[in-house]
Amino acid sequence: MIILNNVTKTFHGKKTDVHAVKNVSLTVHDGDIFGVIGFSGAGKSTLVRCINLLERPDSGEVLVNGKDLMKLGTAELRSERKNISMIFQHFNLFRSRTVAGNIAYPLNYTGMTKKAIDDRVKELIDLVGLGEKEYVYPSQLSGGQKQRVGIARSLASNPSILLCDEATSALDPQTTQSILALLRDLNKKLGLTIVIITHEMNVVKSICSHAVVMDTGVVVERGSVFEIFSNPQQQVTKDFIATTSTMHKIYDLLAENSPVTRLQTGQILARFSYAGKNTVDALISTASIQFNVKINIIFADLDIIQDTPVGSLINILEGEPEALTRC
Ligand SMILES: Nc1ncnc2c1ncn2[C@@H]1O[C@H](COP(=O)(O)OP(=O)(O)OP(=O)(O)O)[C@@H](O)[C@H]1O
Ligand SMILES: [Mg+2]
């Protein structure tokens, strides 16, 4: 659905140039929820704004539904852009318009009758779970409700692609989860392809199926979210994953020589890592029986990503030295 080929974007300043996006290629498949993660300034917003040509790349190809947007004339580009909507961190609502007025905005001057617009607005309000709020102004809404208005407005013209630039970054964790659940629901119900920019790895973990990690304008890692979490290659990716993990606790306890991690003679400390297939094997009981060792789990950090357990167990193993080595 979206193919970027060698997309490059440089901003020319008075003194220096900023190479915001450097030769990035990526593919987002139809119906996917695709994450773009990276630290501030990595080039995420610039890259995603290249998808609808809000930023025109200096070079490269932007193919959406098979059409190279860079080659389209103004009218054709305007028409293709209706297929690509966007939502933002700070919602960008009109303060002087009601919820209904905000959602109706993209439908004005489209030739639709007032009745048809009203009906469509009602439909969208129901779709995002904002019943009863139709005639309320944005100032009377919570952040989560404002983002629901933003989402409803972005869907008014029936796009097949939704770009989300830090859409949950201004929200508390619980509201973030409710907005992510709504996006997942819309992805399923409408077959909407969603690109999510975020600097929160938890967002990627919760709803994305594929992702890229960006660092200084470059895609440094890519794959399914399971691949990225279970086998990260780059330090920047590992740092992001660490933000969603509690493993640091056990390393702190080890550094403090906490009683929890202290070993008796004949014991060793071992880390078992789980990713995918080996989780279905009864790892602990098999190891214990096969090697005749006692296994005491002292810490666990396990998660389910794309229906597959991923994570680590820290164990104290006790047994004959030779058995421990073999285990
Ligand atoms: N319009 C612009 N003019 C000049 N420089 C820009 C412009 N837009 C972005 N940049 C620069 O390009 C680089 C990438 O910015 P971008 O906004 O894409 O990063 P980001 O990953 O989205 O960061 P954040 O997480 O803070 O939103 C930054 O160094 C930024 O200062
Ligand atoms: Mg940004």
Coordinates of C-alpha atoms and ligand atoms in Angstrom, one line a residue:
M1 CA 0.0 0.0 0.0
I2 CA 2.8 2.4 0.9
I3 CA 6.3 2.0 -0.7
L4 CA 9.1 4.5 0.0
N5 CA 12.1 4.1 -2.2
N6 CA 15.3 5.9 -1.3
V7 CA 13.5 8.9 0.2
T8 CA 15.8 11.8 1.2
K9 CA 14.8 15.1 2.8
T10 CA 17.3 17.8 3.8
F11 CA 16.3 21.1 5.4
H12 CA 18.6 23.9 4.3
G13 CA 19.3 26.4 7.1
K14 CA 21.3 29.6 7.0
K15 CA 24.4 28.0 8.5
T16 CA 23.9 24.3 8.3
D17 CA 21.8 21.7 6.5
V18 CA 19.8 19.2 8.5
H19 CA 19.6 15.8 6.8
A20 CA 16.3 14.8 8.4
V21 CA 15.7 11.7 6.3
K22 CA 18.5 9.9 4.5
N23 CA 17.8 7.4 1.8
V24 CA 15.0 5.6 3.5
S25 CA 13.2 2.7 1.9
L26 CA 10.2 0.9 3.4
T27 CA 7.0 -1.0 2.6
V28 CA 3.8 -0.8 4.6
H29 CA 1.3 -3.6 3.6
D30 CA -2.4 -3.1 3.2
G31 CA -4.2 -3.4 6.5
D32 CA -1.0 -3.3 8.6
I33 CA -0.4 -1.3 11.8
F34 CA 3.1 -0.1 11.2
G35 CA 5.3 1.6 13.9
V36 CA 8.0 4.2 13.4
I37 CA 10.0 4.6 16.5
G38 CA 13.0 6.7 17.4
F39 CA 14.3 9.4 19.8
S40 CA 13.4 13.1 19.3
G41 CA 14.9 14.5 16.1
A42 CA 15.4 11.1 14.5
G43 CA 13.4 12.1 11.5
K44 CA 10.1 10.2 12.2
S45 CA 7.7 13.1 11.5
T46 CA 9.6 14.2 8.4
L47 CA 9.6 10.7 7.1
V48 CA 5.8 10.2 7.7
R49 CA 5.0 13.6 6.3
C50 CA 6.7 12.4 3.1
I51 CA 4.0 9.8 2.7
N52 CA 1.4 12.4 2.0
L53 CA 3.9 14.9 0.6
L54 CA 3.3 17.4 3.4
E55 CA 7.0 17.3 3.0
R56 CA 8.2 16.8 -0.6
P57 CA 11.3 14.6 -0.6
D58 CA 14.4 15.9 -2.4
S59 CA 14.7 12.6 -4.1
G60 CA 13.2 9.1 -4.1
E61 CA 9.8 7.6 -4.8
V62 CA 6.6 7.7 -2.8
L63 CA 4.2 5.1 -4.0
V64 CA 0.8 4.9 -2.5
N65 CA -1.6 2.3 -4.0
G66 CA 0.8 2.0 -6.9
K67 CA 0.8 5.7 -7.8
D68 CA 4.0 7.7 -7.5
L69 CA 2.8 10.8 -5.7
M70 CA 5.9 12.8 -6.7
K71 CA 4.8 12.6 -10.3
L72 CA 1.2 13.7 -9.8
G73 CA -0.2 17.2 -10.7
T74 CA -1.9 19.4 -8.1
A75 CA -5.5 18.2 -8.7
E76 CA -4.6 14.5 -8.8
L77 CA -2.4 14.8 -5.7
R78 CA -5.3 16.6 -3.9
S79 CA -7.5 13.7 -4.8
E80 CA -5.0 11.0 -3.7
R81 CA -4.4 12.8 -0.4
K82 CA -8.0 12.3 0.6
N83 CA -7.1 8.7 0.9
I84 CA -4.4 9.5 3.5
S85 CA -5.5 11.1 6.8
M86 CA -3.5 12.3 9.7
I87 CA -3.9 12.8 13.5
F88 CA -1.6 14.7 15.8
Q89 CA -0.3 14.9 19.4
H90 CA -2.2 18.1 20.2
F91 CA -5.3 17.1 18.3
N92 CA -5.5 20.3 16.1
L93 CA -9.2 20.9 16.7
F94 CA -11.1 24.1 16.0
R95 CA -11.9 25.6 19.4
S96 CA -14.8 27.6 18.1
R97 CA -16.5 24.6 16.6
T98 CA -18.5 21.8 18.4
V99 CA -17.5 18.2 18.1
A100 CA -20.0 17.8 15.3
G101 CA -18.6 21.0 13.6
N102 CA -15.1 19.7 13.8
I103 CA -15.9 16.3 12.4
A104 CA -18.0 17.8 9.6
Y105 CA -15.3 20.2 8.6
P106 CA -13.6 18.1 5.9
L107 CA -17.1 17.3 4.4
N108 CA -18.1 20.9 3.8
Y109 CA -17.8 22.0 0.2
T110 CA -17.7 18.4 -1.0
G111 CA -21.1 18.7 -2.6
M112 CA -22.7 16.6 0.1
T113 CA -26.1 17.8 1.3
K114 CA -26.5 19.0 4.9
K115 CA -28.5 16.0 5.8
A116 CA -25.9 13.6 4.3
I117 CA -23.2 15.4 6.3
D118 CA -25.3 15.2 9.5
D119 CA -25.8 11.5 9.0
R120 CA -22.1 10.9 8.3
V121 CA -21.1 12.9 11.4
K122 CA -23.5 10.8 13.6
E123 CA -22.0 7.6 12.2
L124 CA -18.5 8.8 12.9
I125 CA -19.4 9.9 16.4
D126 CA -20.8 6.4 17.1
L127 CA -17.7 4.8 15.5
V128 CA -15.3 6.5 17.9
G129 CA -17.6 6.2 21.0
L130 CA -18.4 9.9 21.5
G131 CA -22.2 9.6 21.8
E132 CA -23.8 12.5 23.7
K133 CA -20.9 14.9 23.0
E134 CA -22.1 16.0 19.6
Y135 CA -22.7 19.7 20.5
V136 CA -20.0 20.1 23.1
Y137 CA -16.9 22.3 22.5
P138 CA -13.3 20.9 22.6
S139 CA -12.6 22.9 25.8
Q140 CA -15.2 20.7 27.5
L141 CA -13.5 17.4 26.5
S142 CA -10.8 15.3 28.1
G143 CA -7.6 14.7 26.1
G144 CA -8.8 11.2 25.1
Q145 CA -12.1 12.5 23.9
K146 CA -10.4 15.2 21.9
Q147 CA -8.3 12.6 20.2
R148 CA -11.5 10.6 19.4
V149 CA -12.8 13.8 17.7
G150 CA -9.5 14.0 15.8
I151 CA -9.8 10.4 14.7
A152 CA -13.5 10.8 13.7
R153 CA -12.6 13.9 11.6
S154 CA -9.7 12.1 10.0
L155 CA -12.0 9.3 8.9
A156 CA -14.7 11.6 7.5
S157 CA -13.5 11.2 3.9
N158 CA -13.2 7.4 4.2
P159 CA -9.4 7.2 3.9
S160 CA -7.6 3.9 3.6
I161 CA -4.5 5.2 5.4
L162 CA -4.2 6.9 8.7
L163 CA -0.9 8.5 9.8
C164 CA -0.6 9.1 13.6
D165 CA 2.1 11.5 14.7
E166 CA 2.6 10.9 18.4
A167 CA -1.2 10.6 18.7
T168 CA -1.1 9.3 22.3
S169 CA 1.9 11.2 23.6
A170 CA -0.2 13.8 25.4
L171 CA -2.4 11.2 27.1
D172 CA -2.0 9.2 30.4
P173 CA -1.3 5.5 30.1
Q174 CA -4.9 4.4 30.6
T175 CA -6.3 6.8 28.0
T176 CA -3.4 5.8 25.7
Q177 CA -4.5 2.2 25.9
S178 CA -8.2 3.2 25.1
I179 CA -7.1 5.2 22.0
L180 CA -4.8 2.3 20.9
A181 CA -7.8 -0.1 21.4
L182 CA -9.9 2.2 19.2
L183 CA -7.2 2.3 16.5
R184 CA -6.9 -1.5 16.6
D185 CA -10.7 -1.7 16.3
L186 CA -10.8 0.7 13.3
N187 CA -8.0 -1.2 11.7
K188 CA -10.0 -4.4 11.9
K189 CA -13.5 -3.0 11.1
L190 CA -12.5 -0.7 8.3
G191 CA -9.3 -2.4 7.1
L192 CA -7.6 0.9 7.7
T193 CA -3.8 0.8 7.2
I194 CA -2.2 2.7 10.2
V195 CA 1.3 4.2 10.5
I196 CA 2.1 5.2 14.1
I197 CA 5.0 7.5 15.0
T198 CA 6.0 7.1 18.6
H199 CA 8.9 7.3 21.0
E200 CA 7.1 4.9 23.3
M201 CA 8.1 1.3 22.7
N202 CA 5.0 0.2 24.7
V203 CA 2.8 1.7 21.9
V204 CA 4.6 -0.4 19.3
K205 CA 4.4 -3.5 21.5
S206 CA 0.6 -3.0 22.1
I207 CA -0.6 -2.6 18.6
C208 CA 1.9 -2.7 15.7
S209 CA 2.7 -5.8 13.7
H210 CA 5.7 -4.3 11.9
A211 CA 8.0 -1.4 12.8
V212 CA 11.2 0.5 11.8
V213 CA 13.6 2.1 14.3
M214 CA 15.0 5.4 13.1
D215 CA 18.2 7.1 14.2
T216 CA 19.5 10.3 12.8
G217 CA 17.5 10.1 9.6
V218 CA 18.3 6.5 8.9
V219 CA 16.2 3.3 9.4
V220 CA 18.6 1.2 11.5
E221 CA 16.3 -1.7 12.2
R222 CA 13.2 -3.2 10.8
G223 CA 11.0 -6.3 11.0
S224 CA 8.0 -7.7 12.6
V225 CA 7.5 -6.4 16.2
F226 CA 8.1 -9.9 17.5
E227 CA 11.5 -10.1 15.6
I228 CA 12.5 -6.7 16.8
F229 CA 11.6 -7.5 20.5
S230 CA 13.0 -11.0 20.5
N231 CA 16.2 -10.3 18.7
P232 CA 17.2 -6.7 18.6
Q233 CA 20.4 -5.9 16.7
Q234 CA 21.1 -2.2 17.3
Q235 CA 22.0 -0.6 20.6
V236 CA 19.3 2.1 20.0
T237 CA 16.7 -0.7 19.6
K238 CA 17.9 -2.4 22.8
D239 CA 17.7 0.9 24.7
F240 CA 14.0 1.3 23.6
I241 CA 13.2 -2.3 24.5
A242 CA 14.8 -1.8 27.9
T243 CA 12.2 1.0 28.6
T244 CA 9.5 -1.7 28.5
S245 CA 11.3 -4.3 30.5
T246 CA 11.9 -4.7 34.3
M247 CA 15.1 -6.7 33.8
H248 CA 17.2 -3.8 35.2
K249 CA 15.7 -4.6 38.7
I250 CA 17.6 -7.9 38.9
Y251 CA 20.8 -6.4 37.7
D252 CA 20.5 -3.7 40.4
L253 CA 19.9 -6.4 43.0
L254 CA 23.0 -8.3 41.7
A255 CA 25.1 -5.1 41.9
E256 CA 23.9 -4.5 45.5
N257 CA 24.7 -8.2 46.4
S258 CA 21.1 -8.5 47.6
P259 CA 20.2 -11.6 49.6
V260 CA 17.8 -12.5 46.8
T261 CA 20.7 -13.2 44.5
R262 CA 23.2 -14.6 47.0
L263 CA 24.5 -18.1 46.1
Q264 CA 25.3 -21.0 48.3
T265 CA 28.0 -23.6 47.4
G266 CA 26.8 -25.7 44.5
Q267 CA 24.6 -23.0 43.1
I268 CA 24.8 -20.9 40.0
L269 CA 22.8 -18.1 38.6
A270 CA 21.4 -18.6 35.1
R271 CA 19.3 -16.6 32.7
F272 CA 16.8 -18.5 30.5
S273 CA 15.6 -16.5 27.5
Y274 CA 12.3 -17.2 25.9
A275 CA 11.4 -16.3 22.4
G276 CA 8.9 -18.1 20.3
K277 CA 9.1 -21.9 19.8
N278 CA 11.1 -22.9 22.9
T279 CA 8.4 -21.4 25.2
V280 CA 6.0 -24.2 24.3
D281 CA 8.5 -26.8 25.5
A282 CA 8.3 -27.3 29.2
L283 CA 11.7 -25.7 29.6
I284 CA 12.0 -25.6 33.4
S285 CA 10.7 -29.1 34.2
T286 CA 12.6 -30.7 31.3
A287 CA 15.9 -29.1 32.3
S288 CA 15.3 -30.1 35.9
I289 CA 14.5 -33.7 35.1
Q290 CA 17.1 -34.1 32.3
F291 CA 20.0 -32.7 34.1
N292 CA 18.9 -33.5 37.7
V293 CA 19.2 -29.9 38.9
K294 CA 16.9 -27.9 41.2
I295 CA 15.7 -24.7 39.5
N296 CA 14.5 -21.8 41.7
I297 CA 13.0 -18.9 39.7
I298 CA 13.9 -15.7 41.4
F299 CA 12.9 -13.2 38.8
A300 CA 10.8 -13.2 35.6
D301 CA 10.2 -10.6 32.9
L302 CA 7.9 -12.2 30.3
D303 CA 5.6 -10.6 27.8
I304 CA 3.3 -11.8 25.1
I305 CA 4.1 -10.1 21.8
Q306 CA 2.0 -10.9 18.7
D307 CA 0.6 -14.0 20.6
T308 CA 4.1 -15.3 21.4
P309 CA 5.8 -15.2 24.8
V310 CA 9.1 -13.3 24.9
G311 CA 11.4 -12.6 27.8
S312 CA 13.7 -13.9 30.4
L313 CA 13.8 -15.9 33.7
I314 CA 16.6 -15.5 36.2
N315 CA 17.1 -18.7 38.1
I316 CA 19.3 -20.2 40.8
L317 CA 20.4 -23.6 39.7
E318 CA 21.6 -26.2 42.2
G319 CA 23.2 -29.6 41.5
E320 CA 26.4 -31.5 40.8
P321 CA 29.0 -29.2 39.1
E322 CA 29.0 -31.4 36.0
A323 CA 25.2 -31.3 35.8
L324 CA 25.2 -27.6 36.1
T325 CA 27.6 -27.2 33.3
R326 CA 25.6 -29.5 31.0
C327 CA 22.4 -27.8 31.9
Ligands
LIG1 N1 10.7 22.5 8.7 C1 11.9 22.2 9.2 N2 12.9 23.1 8.9 C2 14.2 22.8 9.4 N3 14.5 21.7 10.1 C3 13.5 20.8 10.3 C4 12.2 21.0 9.9 N4 11.4 20.0 10.3 C5 12.3 19.1 11.0 N5 13.5 19.6 11.0 C6 14.7 19.0 11.6 O1 14.8 17.7 11.0 C7 15.2 16.8 12.0 C8 14.2 15.7 12.2 O2 13.0 16.3 12.7 P1 11.7 15.4 12.9 O3 10.6 16.4 13.4 O4 11.4 14.7 11.7 O5 12.1 14.4 14.1 P2 11.2 13.5 15.0 O6 11.8 12.2 15.0 O7 9.8 13.6 14.6 O8 11.3 14.2 16.4 P3 10.3 14.3 17.6 O9 10.2 13.0 18.3 O10 10.9 15.4 18.5 O11 9.0 14.8 17.1 C9 15.4 17.6 13.3 O12 16.8 17.9 13.4 C10 14.6 18.8 13.1 O13 15.1 19.9 13.7
MG2 MG 8.0 14.3 15.4

